[in-house]
GROMACS .gro file of C-alpha atoms in nm:
model
  310
    1MET     CA    1   0.161   2.510   6.069
    2GLU     CA    2   0.447   2.793   6.056
    3SER     CA    3   0.328   3.108   6.176
    4PHE     CA    4   0.251   3.391   5.959
    5LEU     CA    5   0.054   3.746   5.946
    6VAL     CA    6  -0.040   3.920   5.632
    7GLU     CA    7  -0.205   4.227   5.564
    8LEU     CA    8  -0.562   4.171   5.370
    9PRO     CA    9  -0.590   4.520   5.157
   10ASP     CA   10  -0.925   4.375   5.008
   11MET     CA   11  -1.103   4.341   5.326
   12LYS     CA   12  -1.276   4.681   5.454
   13VAL     CA   13  -1.461   4.744   5.783
   14LEU     CA   14  -1.805   4.904   5.806
   15SER     CA   15  -1.894   5.048   6.138
   16ILE     CA   16  -2.248   5.145   6.233
   17SER     CA   17  -2.284   5.358   6.547
   18GLY     CA   18  -2.574   5.557   6.696
   19PRO     CA   19  -2.855   5.527   6.957
   20GLN     CA   20  -3.039   5.316   6.726
   21ARG     CA   21  -2.795   5.094   6.573
   22ASN     CA   22  -2.913   4.752   6.749
   23GLU     CA   23  -3.282   4.799   6.609
   24TYR     CA   24  -3.167   4.905   6.288
   25LEU     CA   25  -2.921   4.658   6.218
   26HIS     CA   26  -3.157   4.381   6.362
   27GLY     CA   27  -3.389   4.477   6.074
   28GLN     CA   28  -3.118   4.440   5.804
   29ILE     CA   29  -2.916   4.138   5.841
   30THR     CA   30  -2.949   3.729   5.885
   31VAL     CA   31  -2.839   3.747   6.234
   32ASP     CA   32  -2.979   3.866   6.596
   33THR     CA   33  -2.812   4.167   6.701
   34LYS     CA   34  -3.067   4.211   7.005
   35SER     CA   35  -2.910   3.938   7.201
   36PHE     CA   36  -2.558   3.994   7.068
   37ASP     CA   37  -2.265   3.891   7.285
   38SER     CA   38  -1.969   4.098   7.237
   39ALA     CA   39  -1.718   3.841   7.351
   40HIS     CA   40  -1.809   3.645   7.023
   41ALA     CA   41  -1.835   3.735   6.649
   42ARG     CA   42  -2.091   3.608   6.404
   43ILE     CA   43  -2.101   3.527   6.035
   44GLY     CA   44  -2.405   3.684   5.890
   45ALA     CA   45  -2.543   3.805   5.523
   46HIS     CA   46  -2.704   4.099   5.406
   47CYS     CA   47  -2.953   4.064   5.140
   48ASP     CA   48  -3.175   4.232   4.913
   49PHE     CA   49  -3.551   4.206   4.919
   50LYS     CA   50  -3.547   3.885   4.696
   51GLY     CA   51  -3.320   3.714   4.967
   52LYS     CA   52  -3.035   3.769   4.715
   53MET     CA   53  -2.703   3.849   4.933
   54TRP     CA   54  -2.496   4.199   4.902
   55SER     CA   55  -2.248   4.052   5.127
   56ILE     CA   56  -2.133   3.799   5.371
   57PHE     CA   57  -1.968   3.950   5.678
   58PHE     CA   58  -1.809   3.894   6.002
   59LEU     CA   59  -2.012   4.083   6.295
   60THR     CA   60  -1.839   4.211   6.596
   61GLN     CA   61  -1.923   4.482   6.867
   62PHE     CA   62  -1.657   4.731   6.915
   63GLU     CA   63  -1.692   5.000   7.167
   64GLU     CA   64  -2.018   5.174   7.090
   65SER     CA   65  -2.038   5.034   6.730
   66TYR     CA   66  -2.106   4.748   6.494
   67HIS     CA   67  -1.821   4.620   6.275
   68LEU     CA   68  -1.880   4.427   5.955
   69LEU     CA   69  -1.584   4.289   5.805
   70MET     CA   70  -1.597   4.198   5.435
   71PRO     CA   71  -1.442   4.201   5.091
   72SER     CA   72  -1.449   4.551   4.929
   73ASP     CA   73  -1.676   4.497   4.660
   74SER     CA   74  -1.937   4.379   4.906
   75ALA     CA   75  -1.862   4.684   5.158
   76GLU     CA   76  -1.935   4.904   4.864
   77GLN     CA   77  -2.278   4.745   4.801
   78SER     CA   78  -2.373   4.710   5.145
   79PHE     CA   79  -2.281   5.046   5.246
   80ILE     CA   80  -2.504   5.215   4.995
   81GLN     CA   81  -2.781   4.973   5.123
   82PHE     CA   82  -2.746   5.051   5.469
   83LYS     CA   83  -2.727   5.431   5.418
   84LYS     CA   84  -3.046   5.403   5.209
   85TYR     CA   85  -3.218   5.256   5.486
   86GLY     CA   86  -3.040   5.432   5.773
   87VAL     CA   87  -3.192   5.801   5.719
   88PHE     CA   88  -3.506   5.659   5.897
   89SER     CA   89  -3.300   5.592   6.212
   90LYS     CA   90  -3.061   5.731   6.434
   91VAL     CA   91  -2.732   5.582   6.323
   92ASP     CA   92  -2.415   5.653   6.175
   93ILE     CA   93  -2.279   5.451   5.910
   94GLN     CA   94  -1.908   5.477   5.800
   95THR     CA   95  -1.642   5.286   5.628
   96LEU     CA   96  -1.345   5.287   5.875
   97ASP     CA   97  -1.038   5.475   5.713
   98SER     CA   98  -0.695   5.409   5.616
   99ASN     CA   99  -0.593   5.441   5.943
  100TRP     CA  100  -0.727   5.084   6.029
  101HIS     CA  101  -0.577   4.786   5.897
  102VAL     CA  102  -0.694   4.407   5.842
  103LEU     CA  103  -0.472   4.131   5.868
  104GLY     CA  104  -0.508   3.759   5.878
  105GLY     CA  105  -0.265   3.512   6.026
  106ALA     CA  106  -0.245   3.168   6.175
  107GLY     CA  107   0.010   2.940   6.399
  108GLN     CA  108   0.069   2.899   6.748
  109GLN     CA  109   0.356   3.142   6.763
  110LEU     CA  110   0.136   3.429   6.634
  111LYS     CA  111  -0.099   3.326   6.925
  112HIS     CA  112   0.135   3.355   7.166
  113ASP     CA  113   0.251   3.713   7.003
  114LEU     CA  114  -0.091   3.836   7.004
  115TYR     CA  115  -0.117   3.840   7.393
  116ALA     CA  116   0.123   4.112   7.379
  117LEU     CA  117  -0.162   4.316   7.223
  118PHE     CA  118  -0.465   4.112   7.346
  119PRO     CA  119  -0.409   3.956   7.688
  120ASP     CA  120  -0.780   3.835   7.699
  121LEU     CA  121  -0.718   3.627   7.374
  122ARG     CA  122  -0.891   3.294   7.348
  123ASP     CA  123  -0.857   3.012   7.108
  124THR     CA  124  -1.240   2.923   7.103
  125HIS     CA  125  -1.404   2.938   6.755
  126LEU     CA  126  -1.530   3.309   6.681
  127SER     CA  127  -1.410   3.426   7.042
  128HIS     CA  128  -1.376   3.819   6.970
  129CYS     CA  129  -1.151   4.042   7.172
  130ALA     CA  130  -1.132   4.409   7.177
  131ASN     CA  131  -0.941   4.716   7.349
  132GLU     CA  132  -0.733   5.024   7.254
  133PHE     CA  133  -0.525   4.844   6.982
  134GLY     CA  134  -0.846   4.735   6.793
  135GLU     CA  135  -0.979   4.391   6.761
  136VAL     CA  136  -0.911   4.022   6.671
  137ILE     CA  137  -1.151   3.742   6.605
  138THR     CA  138  -1.045   3.364   6.655
  139PHE     CA  139  -1.109   3.112   6.405
  140ASN     CA  140  -1.062   2.725   6.568
  141ASP     CA  141  -1.239   2.534   6.267
  142ASP     CA  142  -0.997   2.374   6.007
  143ASN     CA  143  -0.707   2.570   6.146
  144LEU     CA  144  -0.633   2.805   6.433
  145ARG     CA  145  -0.643   3.141   6.275
  146PHE     CA  146  -0.692   3.522   6.362
  147LEU     CA  147  -0.862   3.810   6.189
  148LEU     CA  148  -0.729   4.152   6.318
  149THR     CA  149  -0.857   4.492   6.260
  150LEU     CA  150  -0.602   4.730   6.403
  151ASN     CA  151  -0.607   5.101   6.446
  152ALA     CA  152  -0.272   5.317   6.388
  153MET     CA  153  -0.152   5.209   6.726
  154GLY     CA  154  -0.223   4.864   6.733
  155TYR     CA  155  -0.075   4.834   6.374
  156GLU     CA  156   0.236   5.000   6.448
  157ARG     CA  157   0.292   4.761   6.759
  158MET     CA  158   0.209   4.445   6.557
  159GLN     CA  159   0.452   4.542   6.276
  160LYS     CA  160   0.741   4.532   6.535
  161ILE     CA  161   0.601   4.192   6.671
  162ALA     CA  162   0.547   4.030   6.334
  163SER     CA  163   0.888   4.109   6.172
  164SER     CA  164   1.028   3.787   6.208
  165TYR     CA  165   0.755   3.613   6.051
  166LYS     CA  166   0.781   3.443   5.715
  167ILE     CA  167   0.629   3.704   5.444
  168LYS     CA  168   0.320   3.519   5.269
  169THR     CA  169   0.077   3.656   5.035
  170PRO     CA  170  -0.303   3.701   5.119
  171ASN     CA  171  -0.348   3.356   4.937
  172ALA     CA  172  -0.186   3.178   5.275
  173TRP     CA  173  -0.502   3.330   5.458
  174LYS     CA  174  -0.755   3.271   5.178
  175MET     CA  175  -0.645   2.904   5.143
  176LEU     CA  176  -0.727   2.862   5.513
  177GLU     CA  177  -1.046   3.042   5.494
  178ILE     CA  178  -1.124   2.813   5.185
  179SER     CA  179  -1.026   2.470   5.356
  180ALA     CA  180  -1.300   2.594   5.637
  181GLY     CA  181  -1.578   2.621   5.367
  182ILE     CA  182  -1.625   2.976   5.431
  183GLY     CA  183  -1.711   3.190   5.152
  184LEU     CA  184  -1.723   3.585   5.070
  185LEU     CA  185  -1.883   3.750   4.809
  186ALA     CA  186  -1.662   3.925   4.534
  187SER     CA  187  -1.825   4.142   4.283
  188PRO     CA  188  -1.959   3.905   4.003
  189CYS     CA  189  -2.141   3.699   4.269
  190ILE     CA  190  -2.325   3.983   4.452
  191ALA     CA  191  -2.694   3.946   4.464
  192GLU     CA  192  -2.676   3.623   4.292
  193PHE     CA  193  -2.712   3.347   4.586
  194VAL     CA  194  -2.930   3.319   4.869
  195PRO     CA  195  -2.748   3.267   5.195
  196GLN     CA  196  -2.798   2.864   5.221
  197MET     CA  197  -2.634   2.868   4.887
  198PHE     CA  198  -2.334   2.961   5.093
  199ASN     CA  199  -2.405   2.699   5.377
  200LEU     CA  200  -2.450   2.993   5.603
  201GLN     CA  201  -2.730   2.801   5.786
  202ALA     CA  202  -2.433   2.544   5.870
  203LEU     CA  203  -2.231   2.833   5.984
  204ASN     CA  204  -2.468   2.960   6.227
  205GLY     CA  205  -2.499   3.237   6.011
  206ILE     CA  206  -2.889   3.285   6.004
  207ASP     CA  207  -3.103   3.285   6.300
  208PHE     CA  208  -3.430   3.179   6.166
  209ASN     CA  209  -3.667   3.279   6.457
  210LYS     CA  210  -3.530   3.647   6.485
  211GLY     CA  211  -3.828   3.804   6.306
  212CYS     CA  212  -3.832   4.047   6.016
  213TYR     CA  213  -3.538   4.178   5.806
  214MET     CA  214  -3.457   4.229   5.450
  215GLY     CA  215  -3.492   3.913   5.237
  216GLN     CA  216  -3.625   3.709   5.533
  217GLU     CA  217  -3.930   3.584   5.375
  218VAL     CA  218  -3.736   3.433   5.094
  219VAL     CA  219  -3.460   3.274   5.328
  220ALA     CA  220  -3.743   3.148   5.551
  221ARG     CA  221  -3.931   3.014   5.256
  222THR     CA  222  -3.605   2.829   5.134
  223LYS     CA  223  -3.558   2.680   5.449
  224PHE     CA  224  -3.912   2.544   5.547
  225LEU     CA  225  -4.011   2.448   5.198
  226GLY     CA  226  -3.675   2.280   5.114
  227LYS     CA  227  -3.642   2.499   4.788
  228ASN     CA  228  -3.267   2.530   4.777
  229LYS     CA  229  -3.085   2.286   4.548
  230ARG     CA  230  -2.744   2.449   4.549
  231ALA     CA  231  -2.466   2.436   4.831
  232LEU     CA  232  -2.131   2.565   4.869
  233TYR     CA  233  -1.851   2.317   4.796
  234ILE     CA  234  -1.466   2.291   4.836
  235LEU     CA  235  -1.266   2.173   4.530
  236GLU     CA  236  -0.880   2.098   4.491
  237ALA     CA  237  -0.611   2.049   4.241
  238ASN     CA  238  -0.289   1.914   4.295
  239SER     CA  239  -0.096   2.161   4.119
  240SER     CA  240  -0.065   2.540   4.103
  241ILE     CA  241  -0.314   2.686   3.814
  242SER     CA  242  -0.093   2.942   3.616
  243ALA     CA  243  -0.413   3.135   3.503
  244ASP     CA  244  -0.597   3.349   3.765
  245ILE     CA  245  -0.944   3.192   3.866
  246GLU     CA  246  -1.203   3.463   3.884
  247ALA     CA  247  -1.471   3.475   4.080
  248GLY     CA  248  -1.791   3.400   3.865
  249ALA     CA  249  -1.604   3.150   3.647
  250THR     CA  250  -1.818   2.856   3.503
  251LEU     CA  251  -1.722   2.489   3.630
  252GLU     CA  252  -1.874   2.184   3.399
  253LYS     CA  253  -1.926   1.848   3.503
  254ALA     CA  254  -1.949   1.541   3.294
  255ILE     CA  255  -2.285   1.388   3.198
  256ASP     CA  256  -2.270   1.107   3.004
  257GLU     CA  257  -2.011   1.191   2.721
  258ASN     CA  258  -2.080   1.534   2.727
  259TRP     CA  259  -1.991   1.839   2.973
  260ARG     CA  260  -2.231   2.058   3.107
  261ARG     CA  261  -2.258   2.346   3.350
  262GLY     CA  262  -2.180   2.225   3.686
  263GLY     CA  263  -2.173   2.538   3.902
  264THR     CA  264  -1.993   2.864   3.972
  265VAL     CA  265  -1.674   2.959   4.126
  266VAL     CA  266  -1.672   3.189   4.453
  267GLU     CA  267  -1.307   3.212   4.548
  268SER     CA  268  -0.983   3.031   4.464
  269ALA     CA  269  -0.625   3.039   4.597
  270SER     CA  270  -0.310   2.860   4.475
  271MET     CA  271  -0.005   2.778   4.722
  272ASP     CA  272   0.267   2.517   4.747
  273ASN     CA  273   0.159   2.332   4.447
  274LYS     CA  274  -0.206   2.322   4.558
  275THR     CA  275  -0.506   2.503   4.416
  276LEU     CA  276  -0.848   2.516   4.617
  277ILE     CA  277  -1.156   2.687   4.504
  278LEU     CA  278  -1.478   2.747   4.653
  279ALA     CA  279  -1.802   2.697   4.433
  280VAL     CA  280  -2.170   2.675   4.418
  281LEU     CA  281  -2.277   2.344   4.300
  282ALA     CA  282  -2.588   2.111   4.306
  283ASN     CA  283  -2.647   2.001   4.636
  284ASP     CA  284  -2.643   1.644   4.553
  285THR     CA  285  -2.269   1.674   4.464
  286GLU     CA  286  -2.049   1.409   4.605
  287VAL     CA  287  -1.704   1.404   4.761
  288GLY     CA  288  -1.472   1.300   4.485
  289ASP     CA  289  -1.679   1.411   4.196
  290VAL     CA  290  -1.468   1.595   3.920
  291LEU     CA  291  -1.540   1.923   3.767
  292ARG     CA  292  -1.338   2.125   3.523
  293LEU     CA  293  -1.308   2.504   3.449
  294LYS     CA  294  -1.474   2.589   3.123
  295SER     CA  295  -1.219   2.847   3.073
  296SER     CA  296  -0.899   2.629   3.076
  297LEU     CA  297  -1.033   2.276   3.113
  298ASP     CA  298  -0.825   2.239   3.465
  299ALA     CA  299  -0.997   1.956   3.656
  300PHE     CA  300  -1.075   1.966   4.014
  301THR     CA  301  -1.196   1.719   4.268
  302VAL     CA  302  -1.465   1.765   4.523
  303LYS     CA  303  -1.332   1.735   4.895
  304ALA     CA  304  -1.515   1.691   5.213
  305LEU     CA  305  -1.654   2.003   5.414
  306PRO     CA  306  -1.551   2.061   5.764
  307TYR     CA  307  -1.903   2.075   5.877
  308SER     CA  308  -2.246   1.895   5.822
  309LEU     CA  309  -2.498   2.034   5.579
  310SER     CA  310  -2.781   1.799   5.707
   0.00000   0.00000   0.00000
């Protein structure tokens, strides 16, 4: 893969600090912070009391704070809810300011160049490295890629290093994220799905033995009573779809001679005559099934996930 590095302006970072940050956050999200390993990142979710997700995030420990990386729509919703319940704990909840930049990239050359900022960088999946320049999460699932949160000093240095890379759009990052089967939440999908509908149990994004947190009862019941009937799937079209595919768009599936509602688009990206989408579909969906967009009638074929849902 040709190395690239691109800014992700839609990604925001929430910071939670203070003497009770550990206990507070532990009671709010789907993953265990009491035994958190700062050398690794976690995928997790922030839910309402019905178990519906306000956000899916990448969680890291940076200095004396927790950082939660997520799309701006989700960050806005989670920030409101974190602040609402944070008044009862000694915590400081903020959104990192414009001096911080989130970037995504991939490739062996980028890995090599990142050692200039992060000499302790590792290529194990969800490993995390932090220092005076910021932090980097390594993903080594479907592709080797890196998600960076850099302060002004780190960003300036990285700009010099990356000046020779081929310029690509954020779609280059999103294509890799979709291929890895990781879905994040944009506005139309916020508070619509429980974590299992985004396969978080398969991504180690739910700790079922951690005790109480917001929405925990619903999430646990969904698992132990087998109530979840939907899951996240990757679909592909071997062409670039001209119209933007918005999150929340409806997919249809052929049943006998008719087309019926088949699922909901979560994310999409097009590059190099290929379009990928992530969609929540019935959990009996099979590889090779064909669905179409209700709005345009463009057809997509279900691909294999890079992990098991069983």
